[in-house]
Amino acid sequence: MSSNCKFTKSFHSKTKYITFAGNKSESQMEKSGWAVIVNPKAGSGRGLADWPVISNAMFRSGLEFVCYFTEHKYHTVELTVSAVREGYRKIVAVGGDGTLHEVVNGIFLQQFVPSDAITIGVIPTGTGNDRARGAGLHTGYAGAIKALCECNTRLQDAGVAEYTESGVRHTRYIVNAAGAGFVALVNSKYNWLKDEGKRGRWLYKYSKIASLFRYRAGRYVIKADGRRVFKGRLFMASAGIGVYSGGGLIALPDALFDDSLFDLLVVRMTWRLRLMFLMKELQKGNGLKSSKVLRIKAAEIVIESYPGGKVELDGEALGFLPVKLQILPKALRFVELSTGGPHRPQ
C-alpha cells in the first residue's frame, strides 16, 4: 500500500464505511478491492474492540478495502448483496460463524454473478469460529490477513436447508454445519441470551451446561439419501461440511470441504453422566467409536422429530424440524492458507 493512501468516508444503507483507495480511483478499487463486513457484536464485542488492530494490519499489508459495520440481525445479508451489486467480487467476513453464514446467504441471494465467482475471506472474531477453525484460520489475525494477501482460493461445498419457521417453509444456505437435538437447544439458549443483551465468553459454556439439564429427548427419524438410518430417542445430530461444530466440538473429523457429501453424526440418548463424558471426548476428537454414536456420509439428509424440535444452521437457531439438507458441490470460493486443505485436529 502506498504511503499516500487517501481515506474517504461514505454512506450506504445508513451505514458508515471507510474506503482505503491508495493511488487508485474508487471506481477501480470497486473492481479489485475487498469489501470487509464487520460484526461489531461478534465475540461479545471483540469484533468492534479488535477492529483497529485488524484494520491497521490489513492496511500495512497493502490490502485495498472498504469496511461496512453491521447494525442489526440480517444486515450482513443486505450489505453483502449491496457490495456485490457495487462491483465487489472479494468479501471478508469479520465476525463469527453467524456473520459468515449471513455473508454466504447474501452471496446466494444476489443475482449478479454466480456464487463461485465471489471470493470469501474470513477473519474470525466470534465465539466458536468453527468454519475458520476447520480451515486452520483461527490461530490469530496475522495468518488470516496473510491468507487474504496471498489470495489462494479453493472451491468448497455448501448446503441448502429447508425448514419450518412460524408455520412457513424457509430456505437457507449453510457453510459449515446444521444440528438438531441438544446442539440446537444450546444455540437457541445462547442466541436468546445475546438478544437479551448478555455478553461474555462464559455465555456459550453456560448455555451448554443449562441445556444439558433441560434437554428432553424427543423421538427422531433421520433419513440419508432416502434410506432411514435412525429412529428413536436422540441426544444430538450434526450434519456438516466442516470438521468442527458447537464451538470447537470435533464432531466430524473425516469431513472434507469439497467431497460433495455431508458427514452426519448421530448420538443416541443415554444417561446424562455418560453424555457429559461423551461430550468431553468429542471435544478432544474421541468418543466416535461409542455404541451410542452413528456416523454416515450422504448428499441428502432429512431430520424429523416428534414433538417438533429446533434446528440450528451454522450456529444460528433459526426454526423447527423437519429439515431437509441437500449438498451443493463446490458452490463457494474461499481463501485458504497456503498450506492448503482443511485443518485436521491432532
C-alpha positions in Angstrom: 0.0 0.0 0.0 1.4 3.4 -1.0 2.1 5.9 1.8 -0.2 8.5 0.2 -3.4 6.5 0.7 -6.5 8.5 0.9 -9.3 8.0 3.4 -12.8 8.8 2.2 -16.0 8.5 4.3 -19.2 7.4 2.6 -22.6 6.2 3.4 -24.5 3.1 2.3 -27.9 2.0 3.7 -27.2 4.5 6.5 -24.1 2.6 7.4 -20.7 4.3 7.6 -17.7 2.8 5.9 -14.2 3.9 5.1 -12.6 3.5 1.7 -8.9 2.8 1.5 -8.1 3.6 -2.1 -4.3 4.0 -2.3 -3.3 5.5 -5.7 -6.3 4.1 -7.5 -9.6 5.7 -8.1 -12.6 4.5 -6.2 -14.2 3.1 -9.3 -11.0 1.0 -9.9 -11.0 -0.2 -6.3 -14.6 -1.3 -6.5 -13.4 -3.9 -9.0 -10.3 -5.1 -7.3 -10.5 -4.3 -3.6 -12.1 -6.2 -0.7 -15.5 -5.4 0.8 -15.0 -6.1 4.6 -18.1 -6.7 6.6 -17.6 -6.3 10.3 -20.0 -7.6 13.0 -19.1 -5.3 16.0 -21.0 -7.6 18.4 -19.2 -10.8 17.4 -17.3 -12.5 20.2 -19.1 -10.4 22.9 -17.9 -7.2 21.3 -14.5 -8.4 20.2 -15.4 -7.6 16.6 -15.5 -3.9 17.5 -12.7 -3.9 20.1 -10.2 -5.6 17.8 -11.2 -3.8 14.6 -8.5 -1.1 14.9 -5.8 -3.8 15.2 -7.3 -5.8 12.3 -7.7 -2.8 10.0 -4.2 -1.5 10.7 -2.7 -4.9 9.9 -4.7 -5.0 6.7 -3.6 -1.5 5.8 0.1 -2.2 6.5 -0.2 -5.4 4.4 -1.2 -3.4 1.3 -4.8 -4.6 1.1 -7.3 -2.3 -0.6 -10.6 -2.5 1.2 -13.9 -0.8 2.1 -15.4 -1.5 5.5 -19.1 -1.9 6.4 -20.3 -2.3 10.0 -23.5 -4.3 10.6 -26.2 -2.7 12.7 -28.9 -5.4 13.2 -29.7 -9.0 12.5 -29.6 -10.0 8.8 -27.9 -6.7 8.0 -24.9 -8.7 6.8 -27.1 -10.3 4.1 -28.1 -6.8 2.9 -24.6 -5.5 2.9 -23.3 -8.5 1.0 -25.9 -8.1 -1.7 -25.1 -4.4 -2.0 -21.4 -5.0 -2.1 -21.8 -7.4 -5.0 -24.1 -5.0 -6.8 -21.5 -2.3 -6.5 -18.9 -4.5 -8.2 -17.0 -6.1 -5.3 -16.0 -9.7 -6.0 -14.0 -10.3 -2.9 -15.7 -10.2 0.5 -14.3 -10.6 4.0 -16.4 -11.6 7.0 -15.0 -10.2 10.3 -17.0 -12.0 12.9 -18.1 -15.5 13.9 -20.0 -18.3 12.3 -23.2 -16.4 12.2 -21.6 -13.5 10.3 -20.1 -15.8 7.8 -23.5 -17.6 7.5 -25.2 -14.3 6.6 -22.4 -13.4 4.1 -22.9 -16.8 2.3 -26.7 -16.3 2.2 -26.2 -12.8 0.7 -24.0 -14.3 -2.0 -26.6 -16.9 -2.9 -29.4 -14.2 -2.7 -27.7 -11.8 -5.1 -28.4 -12.3 -8.8 -25.5 -10.5 -10.4 -22.8 -13.2 -10.7 -22.5 -17.0 -9.9 -21.8 -17.8 -6.3 -18.4 -19.3 -7.1 -17.3 -16.0 -8.8 -17.1 -14.3 -5.4 -14.0 -14.9 -3.2 -14.8 -15.2 0.5 -12.2 -14.4 3.2 -12.7 -14.9 7.0 -11.1 -13.0 9.9 -12.6 -14.8 12.9 -13.6 -12.7 15.9 -16.6 -14.8 17.1 -17.1 -17.2 20.0 -17.0 -20.5 18.1 -15.4 -19.8 14.7 -16.0 -23.4 13.7 -15.6 -22.9 9.9 -12.4 -20.8 10.4 -11.1 -23.4 12.8 -11.7 -26.2 10.3 -9.7 -24.2 7.7 -6.9 -23.5 10.2 -7.6 -19.7 10.3 -8.4 -19.4 14.0 -4.9 -19.1 15.5 -4.5 -15.3 15.0 -5.3 -12.4 12.8 -1.9 -12.4 11.2 -2.5 -15.7 9.5 -5.9 -14.8 8.2 -4.7 -11.5 6.8 -1.7 -13.2 5.2 -4.1 -15.6 3.5 -6.0 -12.6 2.1 -2.8 -11.1 0.7 -1.8 -14.4 -1.0 -5.4 -15.0 -2.0 -5.0 -18.7 -2.8 -8.6 -19.9 -3.2 -10.4 -23.2 -3.2 -13.9 -24.2 -4.1 -15.9 -25.8 -1.3 -19.4 -27.3 -0.9 -22.3 -25.5 0.5 -25.6 -26.9 1.8 -29.2 -25.8 1.3 -31.6 -26.3 4.2 -35.4 -26.3 4.1 -37.0 -25.9 7.5 -40.1 -24.5 9.2 -40.5 -21.2 11.0 -43.8 -19.8 12.1 -45.6 -22.4 10.1 -43.9 -21.4 6.9 -41.2 -23.3 5.0 -38.0 -21.4 4.6 -34.7 -22.0 2.7 -31.3 -21.0 4.0 -27.7 -21.9 2.9 -25.1 -23.3 5.2 -21.3 -23.2 5.0 -20.3 -25.4 7.9 -22.9 -27.5 9.8 -26.5 -28.0 10.8 -27.7 -29.6 14.0 -30.7 -30.9 15.9 -31.4 -32.0 19.4 -29.1 -30.8 22.1 -26.9 -28.7 19.9 -29.9 -26.8 18.6 -31.2 -26.2 22.1 -27.7 -24.8 23.1 -27.7 -22.4 20.3 -31.2 -21.3 20.9 -30.4 -20.6 24.5 -27.2 -18.8 23.6 -28.8 -16.6 20.9 -31.6 -15.7 23.3 -29.1 -14.6 26.0 -27.3 -12.5 23.3 -30.6 -10.9 22.2 -31.3 -10.1 25.9 -28.0 -8.1 25.9 -25.9 -10.6 27.8 -22.2 -10.6 26.9 -19.2 -12.6 27.9 -17.0 -15.5 27.0 -18.8 -17.6 29.6 -22.1 -17.3 27.8 -21.8 -20.3 25.5 -20.4 -22.6 28.2 -23.3 -21.6 30.5 -25.8 -22.3 27.6 -24.2 -25.8 27.2 -24.5 -26.6 30.9 -28.0 -25.2 31.3 -29.2 -27.0 28.2 -27.7 -30.4 29.3 -30.0 -30.5 32.3 -33.0 -29.0 30.5 -32.9 -31.2 27.4 -35.7 -33.7 27.0 -35.2 -36.2 24.1 -37.9 -36.4 21.6 -38.3 -39.2 19.0 -36.5 -38.6 15.8 -36.4 -40.2 12.4 -33.3 -39.5 10.2 -33.0 -40.4 6.5 -29.8 -40.3 4.5 -30.1 -40.4 0.7 -33.7 -41.7 1.1 -32.8 -44.5 3.4 -33.9 -44.5 7.1 -30.7 -44.7 9.2 -32.1 -43.7 12.7 -35.3 -44.0 14.6 -35.5 -43.4 18.3 -34.7 -41.0 21.2 -31.9 -38.6 20.1 -29.4 -36.6 22.1 -27.9 -34.8 19.1 -27.4 -34.9 15.4 -24.9 -32.8 13.4 -24.6 -32.8 9.6 -21.7 -30.9 8.3 -19.3 -29.9 5.7 -16.6 -28.9 8.2 -14.8 -30.8 10.9 -15.9 -28.6 13.8 -19.3 -27.6 15.2 -20.7 -26.5 18.5 -17.8 -24.1 19.4 -14.9 -26.5 18.8 -16.5 -29.9 19.1 -14.7 -32.3 16.8 -17.9 -33.9 15.7 -17.0 -34.7 12.1 -13.2 -35.5 11.9 -13.5 -37.1 8.5 -15.4 -34.2 6.9 -14.0 -32.6 3.8 -15.0 -29.2 2.4 -15.1 -30.5 -1.2 -16.2 -34.1 -1.3 -19.8 -33.3 -2.3 -21.1 -35.1 0.8 -22.4 -34.2 4.3 -20.8 -36.0 7.2 -23.6 -37.0 9.7 -23.0 -37.7 13.4 -25.9 -39.1 15.4 -25.7 -39.6 19.2 -28.4 -41.7 20.8 -29.9 -40.6 24.1 -28.4 -42.2 27.2 -27.7 -41.3 30.9 -26.7 -37.7 31.4 -23.5 -38.6 33.2 -22.5 -40.7 30.3 -23.4 -37.9 27.9 -21.2 -35.5 29.8 -18.3 -37.8 29.4 -19.0 -38.4 25.7 -19.2 -34.6 25.1 -15.8 -34.2 26.7 -14.4 -36.9 24.5 -15.9 -35.4 21.4 -14.3 -32.1 22.3 -11.0 -33.9 22.0 -12.0 -35.8 18.9 -12.5 -39.1 20.7 -15.6 -41.0 21.6 -16.6 -41.7 18.0 -16.4 -45.5 18.5 -19.0 -45.4 21.2 -22.1 -47.7 20.7 -24.2 -44.6 21.2 -22.7 -42.9 18.1 -23.6 -43.4 14.5 -21.6 -41.9 11.6 -22.8 -41.6 7.9 -21.9 -39.8 4.7 -24.8 -38.6 2.4 -25.6 -36.0 -0.1 -29.2 -35.5 1.2 -30.3 -35.7 4.8 -33.9 -35.4 6.3 -34.4 -35.0 10.1 -37.9 -35.2 11.6 -39.0 -35.3 15.2 -42.0 -35.7 17.5 -42.7 -33.4 19.2 -41.2 -30.9 16.8 -37.6 -29.9 17.7 -35.5 -26.9 16.9 -32.8 -26.8 14.1 -29.6 -24.7 14.1 -27.7 -23.7 11.0 -24.1 -22.6 11.3 -24.7 -21.9 15.0 -27.9 -19.9 14.4 -31.1 -21.3 15.9 -33.5 -20.4 13.0 -36.5 -22.6 13.0 -38.0 -26.0 13.6 -37.9 -29.5 12.2 -38.4 -31.2 9.8 -35.3 -30.1 8.0 -34.1 -31.2 4.6 -30.4 -30.8 3.8 -29.0 -31.0 0.3 -25.4 -30.6 -0.8 -24.3 -28.0 -3.4 -21.0 -29.3 -4.7 -18.2 -26.7 -4.9 -20.6 -23.8 -4.9 -18.4 -21.3 -2.9 -14.9 -20.0 -3.3 -12.9 -19.5 -0.1 -9.5 -18.0 0.6 -7.3 -20.7 2.2 -3.9 -21.0 3.9 -1.0 -21.5 1.5 -0.5 -25.0 3.1 -3.9 -25.9 1.6 -6.7 -28.2 2.7 -8.9 -28.3 5.7 -7.3 -28.3 9.1 -7.1 -31.7 10.7 -7.4 -32.0 14.5 -4.4 -33.6 16.2 
